[in-house]
Amino acid sequence: MNINDLTDEQIIEIAHPLWDDLVKYSNQGRYGKFIKKFSYNLLLALNEVEMGKQFAHSELSRNLVEERDFLGLIRRGEHVTALYRVRSTAREGEWLGRMVLGYENGEVRIFAASIF
């Protein structure tokens, strides 16, 4: 199945709860919960030691505002990117949140996620 066969509304219904969980578990420092919907290939590519250090010590990733501004979807190939405006409770300004979704073994998984 290709995620791009879904309508924008169907993708948004999937994407928003996944994004909300990423923000919640990032703020709580719950690394295991944070990565639970990552694709197998993303998990293989992560350097868990470096990711854990960044996760534990990043002021931005531990102080995200839970309210999100959805900016849109970008579709390509077998993946779709959901874009969000992100704010912090500890730092002034706005960041771009990006989450790439696709199907893996019949289930929607996160293939990339970042804030920059």
Backbone as CSV, one residue per row, in Angstrom:
resi,resn,N_x,N_y,N_z,CA_x,CA_y,CA_z,C_x,C_y,C_z
1,MET,0.848,-1.188,0.000,0.000,0.000,0.000,0.886,1.241,0.000
2,ASN,0.467,2.272,-0.687,1.191,3.529,-0.769,0.414,4.588,0.002
3,ILE,1.060,5.273,0.910,0.387,6.282,1.729,-0.178,7.403,0.871
4,ASN,0.398,7.600,-0.298,-0.100,8.654,-1.179,-1.416,8.306,-1.850
5,ASP,-1.891,7.070,-1.655,-3.222,6.702,-2.122,-4.309,7.255,-1.202
6,LEU,-3.904,7.705,-0.007,-4.853,8.277,0.952,-5.109,9.739,0.648
7,THR,-6.260,10.251,1.073,-6.570,11.673,0.918,-5.788,12.474,1.956
8,ASP,-5.703,13.781,1.754,-5.056,14.643,2.738,-5.685,14.455,4.118
9,GLU,-7.001,14.401,4.162,-7.704,14.262,5.435,-7.345,12.956,6.141
10,GLN,-7.250,11.875,5.377,-6.874,10.583,5.970,-5.444,10.602,6.505
11,ILE,-4.553,11.231,5.765,-3.161,11.333,6.218,-3.065,12.194,7.468
12,ILE,-3.785,13.295,7.486,-3.763,14.180,8.649,-4.285,13.464,9.889
13,GLU,-5.313,12.636,9.724,-5.846,11.868,10.860,-4.798,10.924,11.447
14,ILE,-3.896,10.463,10.616,-2.805,9.591,11.065,-1.641,10.433,11.604
15,ALA,-1.291,11.483,10.870,-0.083,12.260,11.181,-0.178,13.019,12.496
16,HIS,-1.277,13.687,12.749,-1.359,14.523,13.948,-1.136,13.748,15.244
17,PRO,-1.792,12.600,15.452,-1.525,11.850,16.687,-0.073,11.365,16.785
18,LEU,0.526,10.978,15.650,1.928,10.560,15.683,2.827,11.723,16.075
19,TRP,2.573,12.902,15.497,3.359,14.091,15.838,3.164,14.458,17.311
20,ASP,1.917,14.425,17.749,1.628,14.762,19.155,2.377,13.834,20.107
21,ASP,2.449,12.547,19.767,3.197,11.601,20.598,4.689,11.920,20.592
22,LEU,5.244,12.269,19.429,6.662,12.634,19.380,6.956,13.808,20.308
23,VAL,6.116,14.824,20.260,6.315,15.999,21.110,6.173,15.626,22.583
24,LYS,5.140,14.881,22.913,4.895,14.495,24.305,6.067,13.693,24.867
25,TYR,6.491,12.673,24.137,7.559,11.813,24.647,8.919,12.506,24.610
26,SER,9.107,13.424,23.697,10.331,14.221,23.689,10.394,15.092,24.942
27,ASN,9.296,15.767,25.235,9.249,16.621,26.429,9.462,15.814,27.707
28,GLN,8.942,14.599,27.738,9.060,13.753,28.924,10.391,13.015,29.005
29,GLY,11.170,13.067,27.932,12.433,12.352,27.911,12.278,10.844,27.848
30,ARG,11.192,10.384,27.288,10.906,8.938,27.217,11.327,8.411,25.839
31,TYR,12.608,8.138,25.719,13.212,7.743,24.447,12.551,6.509,23.845
32,GLY,12.293,5.492,24.648,11.672,4.261,24.147,10.309,4.500,23.542
33,LYS,9.520,5.349,24.167,8.192,5.689,23.632,8.334,6.579,22.401
34,PHE,9.343,7.471,22.414,9.588,8.399,21.311,9.833,7.657,19.998
35,ILE,10.577,6.565,20.038,10.951,5.858,18.807,10.024,4.695,18.461
36,LYS,8.959,4.484,19.218,8.158,3.257,19.043,7.473,3.142,17.686
37,LYS,7.227,4.230,16.981,6.581,4.161,15.663,7.574,4.415,14.519
38,PHE,8.876,4.409,14.844,9.890,4.593,13.806,9.956,3.348,12.920
39,SER,10.277,3.557,11.657,10.453,2.436,10.736,11.695,1.638,11.130
40,TYR,11.735,0.401,10.694,12.863,-0.470,10.986,14.167,0.138,10.461
41,ASN,14.142,0.655,9.235,15.348,1.238,8.647,15.807,2.485,9.400
42,LEU,14.878,3.282,9.883,15.258,4.453,10.671,15.905,4.011,11.983
43,LEU,15.336,3.015,12.618,15.919,2.507,13.860,17.326,1.972,13.633
44,LEU,17.544,1.276,12.516,18.874,0.753,12.199,19.881,1.876,11.973
45,ALA,19.432,2.984,11.399,20.333,4.084,11.057,20.696,4.952,12.258
46,LEU,19.919,4.874,13.319,20.174,5.724,14.479,21.402,5.249,15.246
47,ASN,22.196,6.195,15.661,23.263,5.911,16.602,22.650,6.159,17.971
48,GLU,22.276,5.097,18.659,21.506,5.231,19.900,22.239,6.015,20.976
49,VAL,23.555,5.896,21.049,24.313,6.624,22.067,24.231,8.126,21.798
50,GLU,24.509,8.522,20.545,24.453,9.946,20.199,23.036,10.483,20.297
51,MET,22.075,9.696,19.826,20.670,10.111,19.890,20.243,10.279,21.348
52,GLY,20.652,9.364,22.194,20.318,9.450,23.614,20.905,10.689,24.267
53,LYS,22.155,11.021,23.932,22.794,12.228,24.477,22.037,13.471,24.031
54,GLN,21.741,13.532,22.736,21.025,14.684,22.193,19.645,14.783,22.832
55,PHE,18.996,13.660,22.938,17.649,13.601,23.505,17.652,14.080,24.954
56,ALA,18.654,13.693,25.707,18.717,14.026,27.129,19.126,15.466,27.380
57,HIS,19.938,16.035,26.497,20.542,17.342,26.785,20.046,18.493,25.919
58,SER,19.161,18.240,24.992,18.685,19.299,24.110,17.595,20.123,24.786
59,GLU,17.886,21.389,25.000,16.896,22.283,25.606,15.656,22.389,24.729
60,LEU,15.846,22.435,23.428,14.711,22.559,22.521,13.841,21.302,22.544
61,SER,14.459,20.135,22.417,13.662,18.910,22.308,12.978,18.508,23.607
62,ARG,13.355,19.116,24.713,12.722,18.791,25.993,11.725,19.865,26.435
63,ASN,11.533,20.897,25.614,10.656,22.013,25.982,9.803,22.473,24.809
64,LEU,9.177,21.534,24.133,8.344,21.880,22.977,6.926,22.225,23.422
65,VAL,6.359,23.228,22.799,4.959,23.570,23.037,4.113,22.493,22.374
66,GLU,3.145,21.967,23.100,2.345,20.863,22.558,1.378,21.302,21.465
67,GLU,0.920,22.548,21.486,0.043,23.022,20.421,0.862,23.123,19.141
68,ARG,0.276,22.669,18.047,0.984,22.642,16.779,0.264,23.486,15.731
69,ASP,1.023,24.006,14.809,0.471,24.659,13.625,0.813,23.770,12.441
70,PHE,-0.192,23.162,11.864,0.024,22.304,10.699,0.213,23.181,9.479
71,LEU,1.296,22.954,8.731,1.609,23.780,7.570,1.245,23.116,6.246
72,GLY,1.249,21.784,6.211,0.888,21.123,4.967,1.566,19.788,4.788
73,LEU,1.277,19.172,3.639,1.826,17.872,3.277,2.611,18.002,1.988
74,ILE,3.687,17.238,1.896,4.461,17.125,0.663,4.516,15.641,0.325
75,ARG,4.087,15.303,-0.878,4.025,13.897,-1.296,5.127,13.609,-2.302
76,ARG,5.774,12.440,-2.142,6.739,11.996,-3.138,6.969,10.498,-2.971
77,GLY,6.987,9.817,-4.086,7.240,8.381,-4.064,6.254,7.656,-3.170
78,GLU,6.783,6.884,-2.220,5.949,6.117,-1.301,5.866,6.753,0.081
79,HIS,6.214,8.043,0.154,6.217,8.730,1.444,5.509,10.077,1.345
80,VAL,5.087,10.550,2.492,4.506,11.885,2.589,5.149,12.575,3.788
81,THR,5.445,13.858,3.625,6.037,14.641,4.701,4.986,15.583,5.260
82,ALA,4.804,15.528,6.571,3.915,16.461,7.263,4.790,17.544,7.882
83,LEU,4.403,18.797,7.677,5.181,19.929,8.173,4.409,20.678,9.248
84,TYR,5.128,21.060,10.305,4.530,21.755,11.444,5.398,22.940,11.868
85,ARG,4.751,24.015,12.294,5.452,25.112,12.956,5.552,24.719,14.429
86,VAL,6.754,24.805,14.978,7.029,24.358,16.343,7.557,25.521,17.163
87,ARG,7.116,25.574,18.415,7.606,26.589,19.354,8.127,25.899,20.609
88,SER,8.896,26.652,21.381,9.506,26.123,22.599,9.062,26.941,23.799
89,THR,8.975,26.284,24.946,8.671,27.012,26.185,9.934,27.620,26.770
90,ALA,11.106,27.210,26.283,12.375,27.673,26.846,13.145,28.617,25.935
91,ARG,12.838,28.588,24.644,13.580,29.419,23.680,12.599,30.194,22.817
92,GLU,12.950,31.427,22.544,12.102,32.270,21.718,12.268,31.904,20.252
93,GLY,11.195,32.011,19.485,11.269,31.781,18.057,10.410,30.612,17.610
94,GLU,10.562,30.292,16.332,9.799,29.211,15.717,10.751,28.300,14.957
95,TRP,10.373,27.027,14.888,11.148,26.024,14.162,10.213,25.279,13.227
96,LEU,10.816,24.618,12.242,10.066,23.785,11.319,10.175,22.344,11.773
97,GLY,9.033,21.716,11.994,8.997,20.297,12.322,8.633,19.511,11.083
98,ARG,9.330,18.393,10.893,9.139,17.573,9.699,9.019,16.121,10.128
99,MET,8.012,15.441,9.591,7.823,14.023,9.877,7.466,13.322,8.564
100,VAL,8.260,12.334,8.195,8.054,11.588,6.958,7.365,10.270,7.294
101,LEU,6.244,10.027,6.634,5.438,8.831,6.894,5.359,7.946,5.654
102,GLY,5.222,6.665,5.897,5.015,5.703,4.826,4.587,4.382,5.438
103,TYR,4.297,3.429,4.586,3.878,2.108,5.063,5.082,1.185,5.174
104,GLU,5.079,0.392,6.242,6.058,-0.674,6.423,5.300,-1.868,6.991
105,ASN,5.330,-2.970,6.271,4.609,-4.184,6.687,3.137,-3.903,6.998
106,GLY,2.499,-3.088,6.160,1.075,-2.818,6.292,0.691,-1.799,7.349
107,GLU,1.679,-1.176,8.001,1.400,-0.198,9.065,2.123,1.112,8.764
108,VAL,1.477,2.235,9.060,2.127,3.530,8.869,3.219,3.676,9.922
109,ARG,4.411,4.037,9.447,5.565,4.228,10.314,6.218,5.581,10.021
110,ILE,7.021,6.039,10.953,7.780,7.283,10.802,9.135,6.935,10.192
111,PHE,9.425,7.511,9.032,10.679,7.262,8.322,11.710,8.347,8.578
112,ALA,11.294,9.491,9.099,12.200,10.562,9.501,11.398,11.555,10.335
113,ALA,12.095,12.195,11.254,11.467,13.252,12.060,12.567,14.197,12.510
114,SER,12.313,15.489,12.376,13.312,16.463,12.786,12.654,17.805,13.060
115,ILE,13.385,18.603,13.799,13.010,19.999,14.036,14.226,20.838,13.702
116,PHE,14.038,21.829,12.848,15.145,22.719,12.505,14.638,24.100,12.196
